[in-house]
Coordinates of C-alpha atoms in Angstrom, one line a residue:
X1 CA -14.8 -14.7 33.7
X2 CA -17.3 -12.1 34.6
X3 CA -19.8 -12.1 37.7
X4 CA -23.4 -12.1 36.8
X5 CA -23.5 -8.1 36.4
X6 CA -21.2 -8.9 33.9
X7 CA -19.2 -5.7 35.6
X8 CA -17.4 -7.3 38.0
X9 CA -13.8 -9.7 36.9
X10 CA -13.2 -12.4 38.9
X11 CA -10.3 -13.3 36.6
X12 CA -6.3 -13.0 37.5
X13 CA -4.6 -9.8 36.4
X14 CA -2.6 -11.3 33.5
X15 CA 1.5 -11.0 33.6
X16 CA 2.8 -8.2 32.0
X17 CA 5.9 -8.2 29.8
X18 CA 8.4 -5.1 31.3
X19 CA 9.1 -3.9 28.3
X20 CA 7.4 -2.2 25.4
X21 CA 8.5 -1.7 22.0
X22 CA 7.8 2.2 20.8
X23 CA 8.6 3.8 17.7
X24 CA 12.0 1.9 17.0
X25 CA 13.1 0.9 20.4
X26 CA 12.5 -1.2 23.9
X27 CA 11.3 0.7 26.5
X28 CA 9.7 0.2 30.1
X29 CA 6.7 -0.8 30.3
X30 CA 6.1 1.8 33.0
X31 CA 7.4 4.5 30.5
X32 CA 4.6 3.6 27.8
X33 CA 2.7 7.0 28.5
X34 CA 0.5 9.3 26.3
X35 CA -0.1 12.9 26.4
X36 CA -4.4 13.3 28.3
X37 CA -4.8 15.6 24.7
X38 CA -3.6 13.1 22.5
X39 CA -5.5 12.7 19.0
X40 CA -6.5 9.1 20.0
X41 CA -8.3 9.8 23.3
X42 CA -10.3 12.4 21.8
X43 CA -11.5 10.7 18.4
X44 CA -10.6 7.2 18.9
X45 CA -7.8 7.5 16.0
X46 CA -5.7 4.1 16.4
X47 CA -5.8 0.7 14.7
X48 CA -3.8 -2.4 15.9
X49 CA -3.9 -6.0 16.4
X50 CA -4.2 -9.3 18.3
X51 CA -1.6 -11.8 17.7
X52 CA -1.2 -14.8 19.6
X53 CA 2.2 -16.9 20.2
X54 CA 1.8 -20.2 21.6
X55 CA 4.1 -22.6 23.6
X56 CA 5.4 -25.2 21.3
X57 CA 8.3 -28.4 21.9
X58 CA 10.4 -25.9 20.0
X59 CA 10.2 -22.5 22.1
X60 CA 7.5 -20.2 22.2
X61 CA 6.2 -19.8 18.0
X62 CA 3.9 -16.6 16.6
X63 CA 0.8 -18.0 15.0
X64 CA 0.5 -16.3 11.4
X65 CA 2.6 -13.5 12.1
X66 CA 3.4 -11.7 9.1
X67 CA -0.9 -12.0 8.2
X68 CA -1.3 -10.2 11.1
X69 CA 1.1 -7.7 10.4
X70 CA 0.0 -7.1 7.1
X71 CA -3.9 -6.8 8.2
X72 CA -2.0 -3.9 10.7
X73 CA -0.6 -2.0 7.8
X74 CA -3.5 -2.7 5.4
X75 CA -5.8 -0.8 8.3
X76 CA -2.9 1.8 8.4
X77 CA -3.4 2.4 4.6
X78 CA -7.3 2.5 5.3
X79 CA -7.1 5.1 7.9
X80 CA -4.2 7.4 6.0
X81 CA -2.1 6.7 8.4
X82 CA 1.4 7.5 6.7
X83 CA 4.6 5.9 8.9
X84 CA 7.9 4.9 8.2
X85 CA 7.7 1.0 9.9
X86 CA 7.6 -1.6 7.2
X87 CA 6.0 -5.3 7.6
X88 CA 10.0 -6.5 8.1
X89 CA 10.1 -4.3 11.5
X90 CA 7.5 -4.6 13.2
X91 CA 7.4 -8.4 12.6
X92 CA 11.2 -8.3 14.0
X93 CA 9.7 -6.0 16.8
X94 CA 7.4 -8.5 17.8
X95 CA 10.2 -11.5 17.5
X96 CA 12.2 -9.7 19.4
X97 CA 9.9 -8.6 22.4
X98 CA 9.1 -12.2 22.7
X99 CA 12.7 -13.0 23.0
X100 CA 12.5 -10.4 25.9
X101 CA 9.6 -11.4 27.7
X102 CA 11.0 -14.8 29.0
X103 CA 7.4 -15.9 28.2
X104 CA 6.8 -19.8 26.6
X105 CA 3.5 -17.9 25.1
X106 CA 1.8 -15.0 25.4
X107 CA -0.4 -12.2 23.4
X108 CA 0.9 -10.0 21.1
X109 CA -0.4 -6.2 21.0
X110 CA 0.6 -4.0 18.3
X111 CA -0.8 -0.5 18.0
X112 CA -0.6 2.9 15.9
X113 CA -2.0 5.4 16.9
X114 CA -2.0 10.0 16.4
X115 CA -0.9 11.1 19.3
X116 CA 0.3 15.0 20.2
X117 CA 2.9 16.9 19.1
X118 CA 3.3 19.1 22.6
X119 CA 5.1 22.1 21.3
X120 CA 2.5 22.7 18.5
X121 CA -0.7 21.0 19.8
X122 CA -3.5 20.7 17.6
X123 CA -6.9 19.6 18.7
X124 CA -9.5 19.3 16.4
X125 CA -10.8 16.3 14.1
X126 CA -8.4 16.9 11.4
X127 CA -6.1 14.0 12.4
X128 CA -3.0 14.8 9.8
X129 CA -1.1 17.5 12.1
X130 CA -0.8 14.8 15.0
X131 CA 2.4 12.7 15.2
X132 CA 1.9 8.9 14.8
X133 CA 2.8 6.8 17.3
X134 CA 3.6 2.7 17.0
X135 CA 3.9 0.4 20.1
X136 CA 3.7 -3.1 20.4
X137 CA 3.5 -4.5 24.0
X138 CA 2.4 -8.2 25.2
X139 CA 1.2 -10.5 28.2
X140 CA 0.3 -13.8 29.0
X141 CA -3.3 -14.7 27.9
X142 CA -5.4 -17.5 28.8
X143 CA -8.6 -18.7 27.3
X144 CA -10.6 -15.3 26.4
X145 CA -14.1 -16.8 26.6
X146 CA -13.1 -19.2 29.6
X147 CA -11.0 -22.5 29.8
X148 CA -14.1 -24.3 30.2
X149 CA -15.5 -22.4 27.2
X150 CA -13.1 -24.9 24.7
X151 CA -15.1 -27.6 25.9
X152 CA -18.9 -26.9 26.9
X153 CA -18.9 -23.7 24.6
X154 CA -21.0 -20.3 25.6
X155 CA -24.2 -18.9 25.7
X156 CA -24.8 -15.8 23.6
X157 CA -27.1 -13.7 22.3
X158 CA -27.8 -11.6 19.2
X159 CA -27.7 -8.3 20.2
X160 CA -30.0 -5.5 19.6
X161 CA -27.1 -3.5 18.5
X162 CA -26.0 -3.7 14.8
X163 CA -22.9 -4.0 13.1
X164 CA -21.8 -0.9 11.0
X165 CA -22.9 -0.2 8.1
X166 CA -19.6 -0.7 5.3
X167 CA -19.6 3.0 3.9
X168 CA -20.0 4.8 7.7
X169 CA -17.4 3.0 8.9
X170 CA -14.5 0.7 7.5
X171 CA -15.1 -3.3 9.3
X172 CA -12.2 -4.6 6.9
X173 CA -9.5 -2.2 9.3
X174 CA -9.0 -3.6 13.0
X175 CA -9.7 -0.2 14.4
X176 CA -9.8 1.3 18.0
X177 CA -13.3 3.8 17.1
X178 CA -15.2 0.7 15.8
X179 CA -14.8 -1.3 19.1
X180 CA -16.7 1.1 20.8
X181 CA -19.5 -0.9 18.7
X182 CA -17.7 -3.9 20.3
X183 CA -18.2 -2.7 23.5
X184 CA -22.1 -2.2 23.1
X185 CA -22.5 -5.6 22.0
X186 CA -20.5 -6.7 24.9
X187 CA -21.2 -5.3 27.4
X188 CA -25.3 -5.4 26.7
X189 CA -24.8 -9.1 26.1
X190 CA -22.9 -9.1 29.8
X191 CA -25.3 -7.9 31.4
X192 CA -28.2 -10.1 30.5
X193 CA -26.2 -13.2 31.7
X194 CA -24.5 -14.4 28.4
X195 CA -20.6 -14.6 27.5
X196 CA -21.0 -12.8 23.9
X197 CA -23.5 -11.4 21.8
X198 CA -23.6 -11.6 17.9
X199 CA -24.3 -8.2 15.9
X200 CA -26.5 -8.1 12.3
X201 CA -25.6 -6.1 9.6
X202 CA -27.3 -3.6 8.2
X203 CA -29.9 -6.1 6.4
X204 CA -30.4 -7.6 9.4
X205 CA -28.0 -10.7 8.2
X206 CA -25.4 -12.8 10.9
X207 CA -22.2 -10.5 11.2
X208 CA -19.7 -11.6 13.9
X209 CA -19.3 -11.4 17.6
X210 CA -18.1 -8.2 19.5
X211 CA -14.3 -9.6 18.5
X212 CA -14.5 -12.3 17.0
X213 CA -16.1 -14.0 13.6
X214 CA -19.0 -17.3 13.6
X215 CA -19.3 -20.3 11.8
X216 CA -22.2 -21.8 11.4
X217 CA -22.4 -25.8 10.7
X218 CA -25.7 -27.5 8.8
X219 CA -25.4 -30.9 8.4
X220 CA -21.4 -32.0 6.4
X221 CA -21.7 -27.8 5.6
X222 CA -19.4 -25.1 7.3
X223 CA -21.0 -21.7 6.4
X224 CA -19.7 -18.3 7.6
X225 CA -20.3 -14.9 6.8
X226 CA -18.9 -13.0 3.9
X227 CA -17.0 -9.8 3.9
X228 CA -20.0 -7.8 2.8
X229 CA -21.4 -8.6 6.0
X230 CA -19.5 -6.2 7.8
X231 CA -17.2 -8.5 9.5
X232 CA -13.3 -8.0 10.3
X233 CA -11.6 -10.3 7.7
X234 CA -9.9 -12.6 10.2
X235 CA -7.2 -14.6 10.4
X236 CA -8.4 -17.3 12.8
X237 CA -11.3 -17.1 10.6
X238 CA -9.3 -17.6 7.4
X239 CA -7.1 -20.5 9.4
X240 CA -10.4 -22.3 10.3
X241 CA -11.1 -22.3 6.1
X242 CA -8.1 -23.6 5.2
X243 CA -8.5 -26.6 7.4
X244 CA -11.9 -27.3 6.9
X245 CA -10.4 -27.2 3.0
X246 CA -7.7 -29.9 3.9
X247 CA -10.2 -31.9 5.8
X248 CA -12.4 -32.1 3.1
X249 CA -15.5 -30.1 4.9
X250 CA -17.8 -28.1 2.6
X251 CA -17.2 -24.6 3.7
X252 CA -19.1 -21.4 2.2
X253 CA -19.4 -18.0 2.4
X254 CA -23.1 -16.9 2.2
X255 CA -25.5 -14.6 4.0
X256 CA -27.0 -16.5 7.0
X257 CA -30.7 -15.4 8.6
X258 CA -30.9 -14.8 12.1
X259 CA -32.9 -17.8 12.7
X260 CA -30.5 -20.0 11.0
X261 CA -28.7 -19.7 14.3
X262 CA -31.3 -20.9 16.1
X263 CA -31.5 -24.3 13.8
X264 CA -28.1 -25.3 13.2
X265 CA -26.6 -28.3 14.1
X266 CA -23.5 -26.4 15.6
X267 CA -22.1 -22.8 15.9
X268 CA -18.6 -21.6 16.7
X269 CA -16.7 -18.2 17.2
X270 CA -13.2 -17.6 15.5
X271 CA -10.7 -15.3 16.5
X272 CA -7.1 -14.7 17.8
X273 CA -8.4 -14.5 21.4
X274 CA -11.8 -16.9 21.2
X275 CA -9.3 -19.3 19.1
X276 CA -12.2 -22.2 18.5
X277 CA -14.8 -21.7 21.1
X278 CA -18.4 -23.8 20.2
X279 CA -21.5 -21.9 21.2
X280 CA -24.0 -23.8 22.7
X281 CA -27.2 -21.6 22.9
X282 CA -28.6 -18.4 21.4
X283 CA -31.5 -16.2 23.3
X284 CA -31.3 -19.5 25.3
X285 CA -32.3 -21.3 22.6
X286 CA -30.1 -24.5 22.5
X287 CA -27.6 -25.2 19.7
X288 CA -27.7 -28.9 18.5
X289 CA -27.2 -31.2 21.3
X290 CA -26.3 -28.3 23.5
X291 CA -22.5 -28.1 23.8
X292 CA -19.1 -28.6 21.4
X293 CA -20.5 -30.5 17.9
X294 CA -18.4 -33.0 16.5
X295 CA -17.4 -30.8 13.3
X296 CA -16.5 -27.9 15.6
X297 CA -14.5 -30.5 17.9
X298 CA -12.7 -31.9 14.5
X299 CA -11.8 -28.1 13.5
X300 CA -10.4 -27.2 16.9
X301 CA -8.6 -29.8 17.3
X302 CA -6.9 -29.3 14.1
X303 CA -6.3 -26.2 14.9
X304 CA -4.4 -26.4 18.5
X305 CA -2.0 -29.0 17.1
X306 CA -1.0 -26.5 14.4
X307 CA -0.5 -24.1 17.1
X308 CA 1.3 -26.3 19.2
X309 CA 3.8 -27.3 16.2
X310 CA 2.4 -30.8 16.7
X311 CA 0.9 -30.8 13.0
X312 CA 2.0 -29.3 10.2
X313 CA -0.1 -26.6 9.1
X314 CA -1.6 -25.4 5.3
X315 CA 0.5 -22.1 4.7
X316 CA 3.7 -20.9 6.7
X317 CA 1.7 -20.0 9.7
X318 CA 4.0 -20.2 12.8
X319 CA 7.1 -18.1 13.5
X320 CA 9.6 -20.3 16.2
X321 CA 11.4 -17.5 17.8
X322 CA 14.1 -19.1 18.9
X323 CA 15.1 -20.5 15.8
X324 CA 14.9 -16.6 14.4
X325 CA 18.4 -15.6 14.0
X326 CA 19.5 -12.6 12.6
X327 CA 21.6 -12.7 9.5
X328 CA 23.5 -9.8 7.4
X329 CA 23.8 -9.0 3.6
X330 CA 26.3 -7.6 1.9
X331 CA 24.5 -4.7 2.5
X332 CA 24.6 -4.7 5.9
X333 CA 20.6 -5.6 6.0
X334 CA 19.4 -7.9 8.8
X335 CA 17.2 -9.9 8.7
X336 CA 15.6 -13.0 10.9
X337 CA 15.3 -16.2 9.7
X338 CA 13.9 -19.7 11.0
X339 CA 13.5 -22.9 9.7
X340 CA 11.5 -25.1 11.9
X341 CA 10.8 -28.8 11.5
X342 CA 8.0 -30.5 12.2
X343 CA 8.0 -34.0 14.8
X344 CA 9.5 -35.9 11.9
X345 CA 12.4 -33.8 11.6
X346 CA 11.0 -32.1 8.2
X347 CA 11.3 -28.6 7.5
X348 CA 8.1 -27.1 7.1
X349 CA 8.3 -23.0 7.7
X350 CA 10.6 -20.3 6.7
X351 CA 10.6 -17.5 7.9
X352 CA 12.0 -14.1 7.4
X353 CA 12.2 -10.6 8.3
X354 CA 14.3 -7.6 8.4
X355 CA 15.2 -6.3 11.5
X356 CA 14.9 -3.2 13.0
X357 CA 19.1 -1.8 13.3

């Protein structure tokens, strides 16, 4: 993905979809401009999210949509960021650009963000006289750690950079200023010739990776770090739970040591855009036999047959956009619905929304 430098891509540009959704309405994707003074490029004031939708038999579906969405609003809330868009629209938003983009799959971008109100312009950290601004864009994907990553896993290292500490800075809201500590941890990892690096928390305890969260297999025993360890409460993260529950694997949250990296049997990252990816050495250390573990090969695959509607999943986790059809109340409320079925013919989601007329 990255040359050796770890500054240079050597990857595709991605396609785009042309339009964005802003504030209410489709626009260009051209037109999606900010103001140079804006709020957001000064102080990093934004949160958003990552939301992948996958190519199914049935049309393109949104994994775990309305989670998603409601992670988005609950960082919203975090932040004080007052606005009028409710779970209902946004999730329509995001059904609807979809629909647009022509696209069997594709990533999902939603972002909110104080922008600048030109004809009273106010510039200093105070964020609350600065307009709010929503988008939601998208583009095709692929495989964020590599396509060979799924497979052979990545080498990573533990970074000298920590994670935050939980009362300077909020790790439970997906927000633009804390990926600047991302971007430390990723880029230092980058250039020292490894994929990813995984932060400690304050203690000095296993946090996540620059964007995504671990797991950490000992024996029949899936552990992964708790919220207290300044991690992002993810929803791959809470997906990969969930089966490891139906599968009957011992899963726990606990506290993990650095060096219990170092001895486990096998070590994956979580995450919207890692998905499953196994991690086969740390500070060149070798992980278990040195590539994807059998429990971490279970998990995944588990997990991509969910996402490709191929198995039914725990909880109401994918959205089929094609089968979303908006529907009226005598109240003249839309809203989308879909009732997907799985290969046997079965209902097993529905879905709905309101949408945004």
């Amino acid at each position: 993905m990255f040359s050796k430098g770890g500054t240079t891509k050597d990857i595709k540009t991605p396609r785009i979809v042309d339009v964005v959704w802003h504030n209410g309405e489709f626009i260009k994707w051209d037109d999606a401009r900010v103001h140079v003074m804006s709020h957001v490029l000064h102080y990093g004031s934004s949160i958003f999210e990552g939301i992948r939708c996958y190519s199914t038999k049935q049309g393109p579906a949104i994994f775990r949509l309305r989670e998603h969405m409601q992670r988005f609003l609950n960082s919203a809330k975090i932040y004080r960021m007052d606005h009028p868009w409710s779970m209902d629209q946004l999730s329509d938003a995001a059904i609807e650009l979809v629909k647009r983009s022509g696209m069997d799959q594709c990533y999902i971008r939603p972002i909110l963000f104080r922008s600048l109100d030109e004809d009273n312009p106010a510039f200093g950290v105070n964020p609350f006289p600065n307009p709010l601004a929503c988008y939601i864009g998208a583009w095709d994907w692929g495989k964020y750690l590599g396509d060979e990553a799924i497979e052979q896993g990545v080498d990573v290292c533990v970074s000298t950079w920590n994670r935050l500490t939980p009362n300077s800075m909020p790790a439970m809201a997906k927000s633009g200023a804390n990926y600047m500590n991302s971007q430390l941890i990723k880029m230092e990892a980058l250039l020292n010739g490894f994929a990813e690096g995984i932060a400690l928390d304050d203690r000095g305890y296993v946090s996540e990776g620059s964007g995504e969260n671990i797991f950490v297999v000992v024996g029949d025993v899936v552990l992964t770090p708790p919220l207290s360890s300044s991690i992002l409460p993810g929803i791959t993260r809470d997906s990969v739970i969930q089966i490891c529950q139906e599968l009957g694997i011992n899963v726990k949250e606990r506290t993990i040591q650095r060096a219990a990296l170092y001895v486990a049997d096998e070590l994956f990252f979580s995450g919207t855009a890692a998905e499953v990816t196994p991690i086969r050495s740390v500070d060149r250390i070798t992980v278990g036999s040195g590539g994807r573990g059998p429990i971490t090969e279970k998990i995944q695959k588990i997990f991509f047959e969910i996402t490709k509607g191929e198995r039914k999943a725990p909880g109401k986790w994918l959205t089929y956009v094609n089968e979303s059809k908006a529907t009226e109340d005598s109240n003249g409320y839309r809203s989308a619905t879909a009732e997907p079925t799985d290969q046997t013919g079965q209902p097993f989601l529905t879905y709905q929304t309101a949408s945004l007329d």
